[in-house]
mmCIF file of N, CA and C in Angstrom:
data_model
loop_
_atom_site.group_PDB
_atom_site.id
_atom_site.type_symbol
_atom_site.label_atom_id
_atom_site.label_comp_id
_atom_site.label_asym_id
_atom_site.label_seq_id
_atom_site.Cartn_x
_atom_site.Cartn_y
_atom_site.Cartn_z
ATOM 1 N N MET A 1300 19.281 -19.754 -4.205
ATOM 2 C CA MET A 1300 18.097 -20.061 -4.981
ATOM 3 C C MET A 1300 17.887 -18.919 -5.973
ATOM 4 N N SER A 1301 17.837 -19.223 -7.251
ATOM 5 C CA SER A 1301 17.642 -18.168 -8.247
ATOM 6 C C SER A 1301 16.156 -17.996 -8.541
ATOM 7 N N GLN A 1302 15.804 -16.767 -8.773
ATOM 8 C CA GLN A 1302 14.417 -16.458 -9.090
ATOM 9 C C GLN A 1302 14.320 -16.230 -10.586
ATOM 10 N N SER A 1303 13.373 -16.909 -11.231
ATOM 11 C CA SER A 1303 13.203 -16.678 -12.659
ATOM 12 C C SER A 1303 12.402 -15.399 -12.842
ATOM 13 N N SER A 1304 12.901 -14.560 -13.748
ATOM 14 C CA SER A 1304 12.273 -13.270 -13.983
ATOM 15 C C SER A 1304 11.370 -13.369 -15.202
ATOM 16 N N THR A 1305 10.324 -12.570 -15.170
ATOM 17 C CA THR A 1305 9.407 -12.527 -16.284
ATOM 18 C C THR A 1305 9.075 -11.064 -16.576
ATOM 19 N N THR A 1306 8.601 -10.794 -17.762
ATOM 20 C CA THR A 1306 8.173 -9.445 -18.107
ATOM 21 C C THR A 1306 6.658 -9.422 -18.086
ATOM 22 N N VAL A 1307 6.124 -8.459 -17.356
ATOM 23 C CA VAL A 1307 4.680 -8.347 -17.193
ATOM 24 C C VAL A 1307 4.229 -7.028 -17.804
ATOM 25 N N GLU A 1308 3.146 -7.080 -18.548
ATOM 26 C CA GLU A 1308 2.582 -5.864 -19.115
ATOM 27 C C GLU A 1308 1.504 -5.339 -18.181
ATOM 28 N N VAL A 1309 1.657 -4.094 -17.771
ATOM 29 C CA VAL A 1309 0.646 -3.455 -16.932
ATOM 30 C C VAL A 1309 0.138 -2.226 -17.675
ATOM 31 N N LYS A 1310 -1.101 -1.862 -17.395
ATOM 32 C CA LYS A 1310 -1.714 -0.716 -18.048
ATOM 33 C C LYS A 1310 -2.135 0.285 -16.982
ATOM 34 N N ILE A 1311 -1.592 1.493 -17.091
ATOM 35 C CA ILE A 1311 -1.900 2.554 -16.131
ATOM 36 C C ILE A 1311 -2.311 3.788 -16.913
ATOM 37 N N LEU A 1312 -3.506 4.279 -16.636
ATOM 38 C CA LEU A 1312 -4.087 5.412 -17.370
ATOM 39 C C LEU A 1312 -3.989 5.202 -18.880
ATOM 40 N N ASP A 1313 -4.387 4.015 -19.303
ATOM 41 C CA ASP A 1313 -4.451 3.646 -20.712
ATOM 42 C C ASP A 1313 -3.096 3.596 -21.412
ATOM 43 N N LYS A 1314 -2.030 3.600 -20.672
ATOM 44 C CA LYS A 1314 -0.698 3.468 -21.245
ATOM 45 C C LYS A 1314 -0.107 2.149 -20.769
ATOM 46 N N GLU A 1315 0.515 1.421 -21.682
ATOM 47 C CA GLU A 1315 1.077 0.119 -21.345
ATOM 48 C C GLU A 1315 2.550 0.231 -20.968
ATOM 49 N N TYR A 1316 2.928 -0.519 -19.942
ATOM 50 C CA TYR A 1316 4.307 -0.554 -19.469
ATOM 51 C C TYR A 1316 4.727 -2.006 -19.343
ATOM 52 N N LEU A 1317 5.970 -2.295 -19.711
ATOM 53 C CA LEU A 1317 6.539 -3.619 -19.515
ATOM 54 C C LEU A 1317 7.450 -3.551 -18.300
ATOM 55 N N VAL A 1318 7.189 -4.438 -17.339
ATOM 56 C CA VAL A 1318 7.932 -4.422 -16.081
ATOM 57 C C VAL A 1318 8.491 -5.817 -15.821
ATOM 58 N N ALA A 1319 9.785 -5.883 -15.531
ATOM 59 C CA ALA A 1319 10.403 -7.167 -15.189
ATOM 60 C C ALA A 1319 10.219 -7.416 -13.706
ATOM 61 N N CYS A 1320 9.859 -8.641 -13.361
ATOM 62 C CA CYS A 1320 9.734 -9.002 -11.949
ATOM 63 C C CYS A 1320 9.856 -10.519 -11.831
ATOM 64 N N PRO A 1321 10.188 -11.002 -10.626
ATOM 65 C CA PRO A 1321 10.225 -12.450 -10.418
ATOM 66 C C PRO A 1321 8.840 -13.050 -10.664
ATOM 67 N N GLU A 1322 8.798 -14.215 -11.225
ATOM 68 C CA GLU A 1322 7.535 -14.874 -11.568
ATOM 69 C C GLU A 1322 6.606 -14.978 -10.366
ATOM 70 N N GLU A 1323 7.168 -15.265 -9.181
ATOM 71 C CA GLU A 1323 6.326 -15.437 -7.994
ATOM 72 C C GLU A 1323 5.738 -14.115 -7.484
ATOM 73 N N GLU A 1324 6.196 -12.992 -8.011
ATOM 74 C CA GLU A 1324 5.660 -11.693 -7.602
ATOM 75 C C GLU A 1324 4.742 -11.077 -8.657
ATOM 76 N N ARG A 1325 4.456 -11.837 -9.689
ATOM 77 C CA ARG A 1325 3.644 -11.337 -10.804
ATOM 78 C C ARG A 1325 2.274 -10.828 -10.351
ATOM 79 N N GLU A 1326 1.574 -11.624 -9.573
ATOM 80 C CA GLU A 1326 0.229 -11.236 -9.124
ATOM 81 C C GLU A 1326 0.268 -9.991 -8.239
ATOM 82 N N ALA A 1327 1.272 -9.901 -7.381
ATOM 83 C CA ALA A 1327 1.408 -8.717 -6.525
ATOM 84 C C ALA A 1327 1.663 -7.475 -7.370
ATOM 85 N N LEU A 1328 2.482 -7.612 -8.411
ATOM 86 C CA LEU A 1328 2.742 -6.483 -9.312
ATOM 87 C C LEU A 1328 1.459 -6.058 -10.015
ATOM 88 N N LEU A 1329 0.677 -7.008 -10.476
ATOM 89 C CA LEU A 1329 -0.583 -6.675 -11.154
ATOM 90 C C LEU A 1329 -1.556 -5.979 -10.204
ATOM 91 N N ARG A 1330 -1.623 -6.439 -8.957
ATOM 92 C CA ARG A 1330 -2.481 -5.772 -7.964
ATOM 93 C C ARG A 1330 -2.009 -4.347 -7.707
ATOM 94 N N ALA A 1331 -0.690 -4.176 -7.588
ATOM 95 C CA ALA A 1331 -0.130 -2.844 -7.354
ATOM 96 C C ALA A 1331 -0.437 -1.919 -8.526
ATOM 97 N N ALA A 1332 -0.316 -2.427 -9.736
ATOM 98 C CA ALA A 1332 -0.608 -1.613 -10.924
ATOM 99 C C ALA A 1332 -2.084 -1.228 -10.973
ATOM 100 N N ARG A 1333 -2.960 -2.161 -10.619
ATOM 101 C CA ARG A 1333 -4.398 -1.847 -10.603
ATOM 102 C C ARG A 1333 -4.705 -0.783 -9.549
ATOM 103 N N HIS A 1334 -4.055 -0.894 -8.394
ATOM 104 C CA HIS A 1334 -4.260 0.079 -7.319
ATOM 105 C C HIS A 1334 -3.775 1.460 -7.756
ATOM 106 N N LEU A 1335 -2.594 1.517 -8.353
ATOM 107 C CA LEU A 1335 -2.055 2.785 -8.830
ATOM 108 C C LEU A 1335 -2.944 3.373 -9.916
ATOM 109 N N ASP A 1336 -3.381 2.550 -10.846
ATOM 110 C CA ASP A 1336 -4.271 3.016 -11.915
ATOM 111 C C ASP A 1336 -5.553 3.600 -11.325
ATOM 112 N N SER A 1337 -6.097 2.930 -10.342
ATOM 113 C CA SER A 1337 -7.319 3.399 -9.692
ATOM 114 C C SER A 1337 -7.103 4.754 -9.027
ATOM 115 N N LYS A 1338 -5.996 4.896 -8.284
ATOM 116 C CA LYS A 1338 -5.693 6.168 -7.613
ATOM 117 C C LYS A 1338 -5.489 7.280 -8.629
ATOM 118 N N MET A 1339 -4.777 6.983 -9.703
ATOM 119 C CA MET A 1339 -4.515 8.004 -10.711
ATOM 120 C C MET A 1339 -5.797 8.427 -11.417
ATOM 121 N N ARG A 1340 -6.679 7.484 -11.687
ATOM 122 C CA ARG A 1340 -7.965 7.820 -12.314
ATOM 123 C C ARG A 1340 -8.827 8.661 -11.372
ATOM 124 N N GLU A 1341 -8.779 8.336 -10.104
ATOM 125 C CA GLU A 1341 -9.524 9.103 -9.100
ATOM 126 C C GLU A 1341 -9.041 10.562 -9.075
ATOM 127 N N ILE A 1342 -7.736 10.747 -9.096
ATOM 128 C CA ILE A 1342 -7.165 12.099 -9.082
ATOM 129 C C ILE A 1342 -7.493 12.834 -10.381
ATOM 130 N N ARG A 1343 -7.358 12.132 -11.496
ATOM 131 C CA ARG A 1343 -7.654 12.761 -12.790
ATOM 132 C C ARG A 1343 -9.111 13.182 -12.869
ATOM 133 N N SER A 1344 -10.007 12.347 -12.352
ATOM 134 C CA SER A 1344 -11.438 12.652 -12.443
ATOM 135 C C SER A 1344 -11.849 13.808 -11.533
ATOM 136 N N SER A 1345 -11.008 14.131 -10.539
ATOM 137 C CA SER A 1345 -11.325 15.272 -9.670
ATOM 138 C C SER A 1345 -11.236 16.582 -10.445
ATOM 139 N N GLY A 1346 -10.465 16.583 -11.533
ATOM 140 C CA GLY A 1346 -10.334 17.771 -12.358
ATOM 141 C C GLY A 1346 -9.430 18.837 -11.771
ATOM 142 N N LYS A 1347 -8.774 18.546 -10.660
ATOM 143 C CA LYS A 1347 -7.934 19.545 -10.000
ATOM 144 C C LYS A 1347 -6.461 19.428 -10.379
ATOM 145 N N VAL A 1348 -6.058 18.278 -10.918
ATOM 146 C CA VAL A 1348 -4.660 18.048 -11.266
ATOM 147 C C VAL A 1348 -4.596 17.680 -12.743
ATOM 148 N N PHE A 1349 -3.688 18.334 -13.466
ATOM 149 C CA PHE A 1349 -3.563 18.082 -14.892
ATOM 150 C C PHE A 1349 -2.161 17.593 -15.214
ATOM 151 N N GLY A 1350 -2.072 16.729 -16.175
ATOM 152 C CA GLY A 1350 -0.795 16.175 -16.604
ATOM 153 C C GLY A 1350 -0.515 14.858 -15.926
ATOM 154 N N THR A 1351 -0.122 13.890 -16.731
ATOM 155 C CA THR A 1351 0.119 12.541 -16.226
ATOM 156 C C THR A 1351 1.188 12.515 -15.138
ATOM 157 N N GLU A 1352 2.247 13.290 -15.321
ATOM 158 C CA GLU A 1352 3.320 13.291 -14.327
ATOM 159 C C GLU A 1352 2.825 13.828 -12.986
ATOM 160 N N ARG A 1353 2.068 14.909 -13.007
ATOM 161 C CA ARG A 1353 1.548 15.477 -11.761
ATOM 162 C C ARG A 1353 0.551 14.521 -11.108
ATOM 163 N N ILE A 1354 -0.271 13.869 -11.921
ATOM 164 C CA ILE A 1354 -1.229 12.896 -11.397
ATOM 165 C C ILE A 1354 -0.480 11.740 -10.727
ATOM 166 N N ALA A 1355 0.606 11.287 -11.364
ATOM 167 C CA ALA A 1355 1.403 10.186 -10.810
ATOM 168 C C ALA A 1355 2.028 10.588 -9.472
ATOM 169 N N VAL A 1356 2.549 11.816 -9.386
ATOM 170 C CA VAL A 1356 3.160 12.283 -8.141
ATOM 171 C C VAL A 1356 2.108 12.377 -7.038
ATOM 172 N N MET A 1357 0.943 12.917 -7.354
ATOM 173 C CA MET A 1357 -0.116 13.014 -6.355
ATOM 174 C C MET A 1357 -0.566 11.625 -5.888
ATOM 175 N N ALA A 1358 -0.684 10.689 -6.829
ATOM 176 C CA ALA A 1358 -1.060 9.318 -6.461
ATOM 177 C C ALA A 1358 0.004 8.705 -5.557
ATOM 178 N N ALA A 1359 1.273 8.917 -5.890
ATOM 179 C CA ALA A 1359 2.363 8.387 -5.064
ATOM 180 C C ALA A 1359 2.316 8.984 -3.658
ATOM 181 N N LEU A 1360 2.071 10.280 -3.568
ATOM 182 C CA LEU A 1360 1.965 10.919 -2.257
ATOM 183 C C LEU A 1360 0.786 10.369 -1.458
ATOM 184 N N ASN A 1361 -0.347 10.194 -2.112
ATOM 185 C CA ASN A 1361 -1.522 9.657 -1.418
ATOM 186 C C ASN A 1361 -1.285 8.232 -0.931
ATOM 187 N N ILE A 1362 -0.710 7.398 -1.775
ATOM 188 C CA ILE A 1362 -0.454 6.004 -1.400
ATOM 189 C C ILE A 1362 0.571 5.942 -0.269
ATOM 190 N N THR A 1363 1.617 6.764 -0.356
ATOM 191 C CA THR A 1363 2.630 6.802 0.696
ATOM 192 C C THR A 1363 2.018 7.252 2.017
ATOM 193 N N HIS A 1364 1.177 8.254 1.958
ATOM 194 C CA HIS A 1364 0.501 8.741 3.164
ATOM 195 C C HIS A 1364 -0.331 7.624 3.798
ATOM 196 N N GLU A 1365 -1.087 6.903 2.974
ATOM 197 C CA GLU A 1365 -1.899 5.790 3.482
ATOM 198 C C GLU A 1365 -1.025 4.746 4.170
ATOM 199 N N LEU A 1366 0.106 4.398 3.558
ATOM 200 C CA LEU A 1366 0.997 3.396 4.145
ATOM 201 C C LEU A 1366 1.597 3.874 5.463
ATOM 202 N N LEU A 1367 2.007 5.141 5.507
ATOM 203 C CA LEU A 1367 2.575 5.677 6.741
ATOM 204 C C LEU A 1367 1.529 5.754 7.845
ATOM 205 N N GLU A 1368 0.300 6.111 7.499
ATOM 206 C CA GLU A 1368 -0.779 6.142 8.489
ATOM 207 C C GLU A 1368 -1.039 4.747 9.029
ATOM 208 N N ARG A 1369 -1.013 3.764 8.142
ATOM 209 C CA ARG A 1369 -1.233 2.371 8.555
ATOM 210 C C ARG A 1369 -0.126 1.933 9.506
ATOM 211 N N ASP A 1370 1.139 2.291 9.196
ATOM 212 C CA ASP A 1370 2.256 1.954 10.078
ATOM 213 C C ASP A 1370 2.094 2.626 11.433
ATOM 214 N N THR A 1371 1.693 3.896 11.434
ATOM 215 C CA THR A 1371 1.487 4.629 12.679
ATOM 216 C C THR A 1371 0.391 3.980 13.499
ATOM 217 N N MET A 1372 -0.694 3.592 12.821
ATOM 218 C CA MET A 1372 -1.788 2.924 13.521
ATOM 219 C C MET A 1372 -1.313 1.597 14.081
ATOM 220 N N SER A 1373 -0.491 0.872 13.352
ATOM 221 C CA SER A 1373 0.024 -0.405 13.831
ATOM 222 C C SER A 1373 0.884 -0.201 15.073
ATOM 223 N N ASP A 1374 1.736 0.838 15.052
ATOM 224 C CA ASP A 1374 2.574 1.126 16.212
ATOM 225 C C ASP A 1374 1.719 1.489 17.424
ATOM 226 N N ALA A 1375 0.693 2.317 17.201
ATOM 227 C CA ALA A 1375 -0.184 2.731 18.298
ATOM 228 C C ALA A 1375 -0.955 1.530 18.842
ATOM 229 N N THR A 1376 -1.430 0.682 17.959
ATOM 230 C CA THR A 1376 -2.161 -0.511 18.376
ATOM 231 C C THR A 1376 -1.254 -1.440 19.172
ATOM 232 N N SER A 1377 -0.023 -1.597 18.713
ATOM 233 C CA SER A 1377 0.933 -2.446 19.411
ATOM 234 C C SER A 1377 1.210 -1.914 20.814
ATOM 235 N N SER A 1378 1.391 -0.598 20.927
ATOM 236 C CA SER A 1378 1.639 0.002 22.243
ATOM 237 C C SER A 1378 0.443 -0.192 23.164
ATOM 238 N N LEU A 1379 -0.746 -0.003 22.621
ATOM 239 C CA LEU A 1379 -1.968 -0.185 23.415
ATOM 240 C C LEU A 1379 -2.095 -1.624 23.890
ATOM 241 N N LEU A 1380 -1.838 -2.577 23.003
ATOM 242 C CA LEU A 1380 -1.918 -3.986 23.383
ATOM 243 C C LEU A 1380 -0.892 -4.344 24.448
ATOM 244 N N GLN A 1381 0.309 -3.782 24.336
ATOM 245 C CA GLN A 1381 1.330 -4.049 25.352
ATOM 246 C C GLN A 1381 0.914 -3.483 26.702
ATOM 247 N N ALA A 1382 0.329 -2.286 26.702
ATOM 248 C CA ALA A 1382 -0.140 -1.682 27.958
ATOM 249 C C ALA A 1382 -1.260 -2.520 28.564
ATOM 250 N N MET A 1383 -2.175 -2.991 27.733
ATOM 251 C CA MET A 1383 -3.277 -3.825 28.218
ATOM 252 C C MET A 1383 -2.742 -5.138 28.780
ATOM 253 N N GLU A 1384 -1.777 -5.725 28.094
ATOM 254 C CA GLU A 1384 -1.190 -6.984 28.557
ATOM 255 C C GLU A 1384 -0.515 -6.795 29.915
ATOM 256 N N SER A 1385 0.188 -5.681 30.055
ATOM 257 C CA SER A 1385 0.852 -5.382 31.325
ATOM 258 C C SER A 1385 -0.169 -5.236 32.455
ATOM 259 N N LYS A 1386 -1.254 -4.527 32.193
ATOM 260 C CA LYS A 1386 -2.294 -4.352 33.210
ATOM 261 C C LYS A 1386 -2.960 -5.673 33.549
ATOM 262 N N LEU A 1387 -3.201 -6.493 32.546
ATOM 263 C CA LEU A 1387 -3.793 -7.809 32.796
ATOM 264 C C LEU A 1387 -2.866 -8.681 33.645
ATOM 265 N N ASP A 1388 -1.560 -8.645 33.286
ATOM 266 C CA ASP A 1388 -0.594 -9.416 34.069
ATOM 267 C C ASP A 1388 -0.582 -8.959 35.520
ATOM 268 N N SER A 1389 -0.626 -7.634 35.710
ATOM 269 C CA SER A 1389 -0.645 -7.094 37.069
ATOM 270 C C SER A 1389 -1.907 -7.520 37.810
ATOM 271 N N ALA A 1390 -3.031 -7.409 37.137
ATOM 272 C CA ALA A 1390 -4.317 -7.778 37.756
ATOM 273 C C ALA A 1390 -4.361 -9.257 38.081
ATOM 274 N N LEU A 1391 -3.887 -10.095 37.171
ATOM 275 C CA LEU A 1391 -3.879 -11.538 37.408
ATOM 276 C C LEU A 1391 -2.900 -11.892 38.520
ATOM 277 N N GLY A 1392 -1.784 -11.192 38.559
ATOM 278 C CA GLY A 1392 -0.792 -11.433 39.616
ATOM 279 C C GLY A 1392 -1.338 -11.074 40.968
ATOM 280 N N GLU A 1393 -2.085 -9.982 41.061
ATOM 281 C CA GLU A 1393 -2.680 -9.537 42.315
ATOM 282 C C GLU A 1393 -3.768 -10.507 42.759
ATOM 283 N N SER A 1394 -4.593 -10.997 41.803
ATOM 284 C CA SER A 1394 -5.690 -11.872 42.183
ATOM 285 C C SER A 1394 -5.192 -13.268 42.573
ATOM 286 N N SER A 1395 -4.102 -13.708 41.983
ATOM 287 C CA SER A 1395 -3.592 -15.042 42.337
ATOM 288 C C SER A 1395 -2.803 -14.995 43.641
ATOM 289 N N GLY A 1396 -2.342 -13.792 44.019
ATOM 290 C CA GLY A 1396 -1.601 -13.643 45.271
ATOM 291 C C GLY A 1396 -2.481 -13.588 46.481
ATOM 292 N N GLN A 1397 -3.782 -13.428 46.328
ATOM 293 C CA GLN A 1397 -4.681 -13.304 47.471
ATOM 294 C C GLN A 1397 -5.232 -14.617 47.905
#
């Protein structure tokens, strides 16, 4: 199955970029660009980081950190749910055996 590609214009920190992506991923690309623009503006407005390249790197680090934290939380939640399920199975097994 071939994916038709399209060129999408995104605006990040008032600069326009043309990005090629599959048509079905257009909305996701626009959301990602808005999120990145928001993070970069937040960093720029803090006044602690200067230069577009440095702002972009800091935004990338912040977004990556958020994603890794979310993955870690998902792993921890999964482990907790498995432990709870095991305890429930044990408890139900004990109560049905009596």
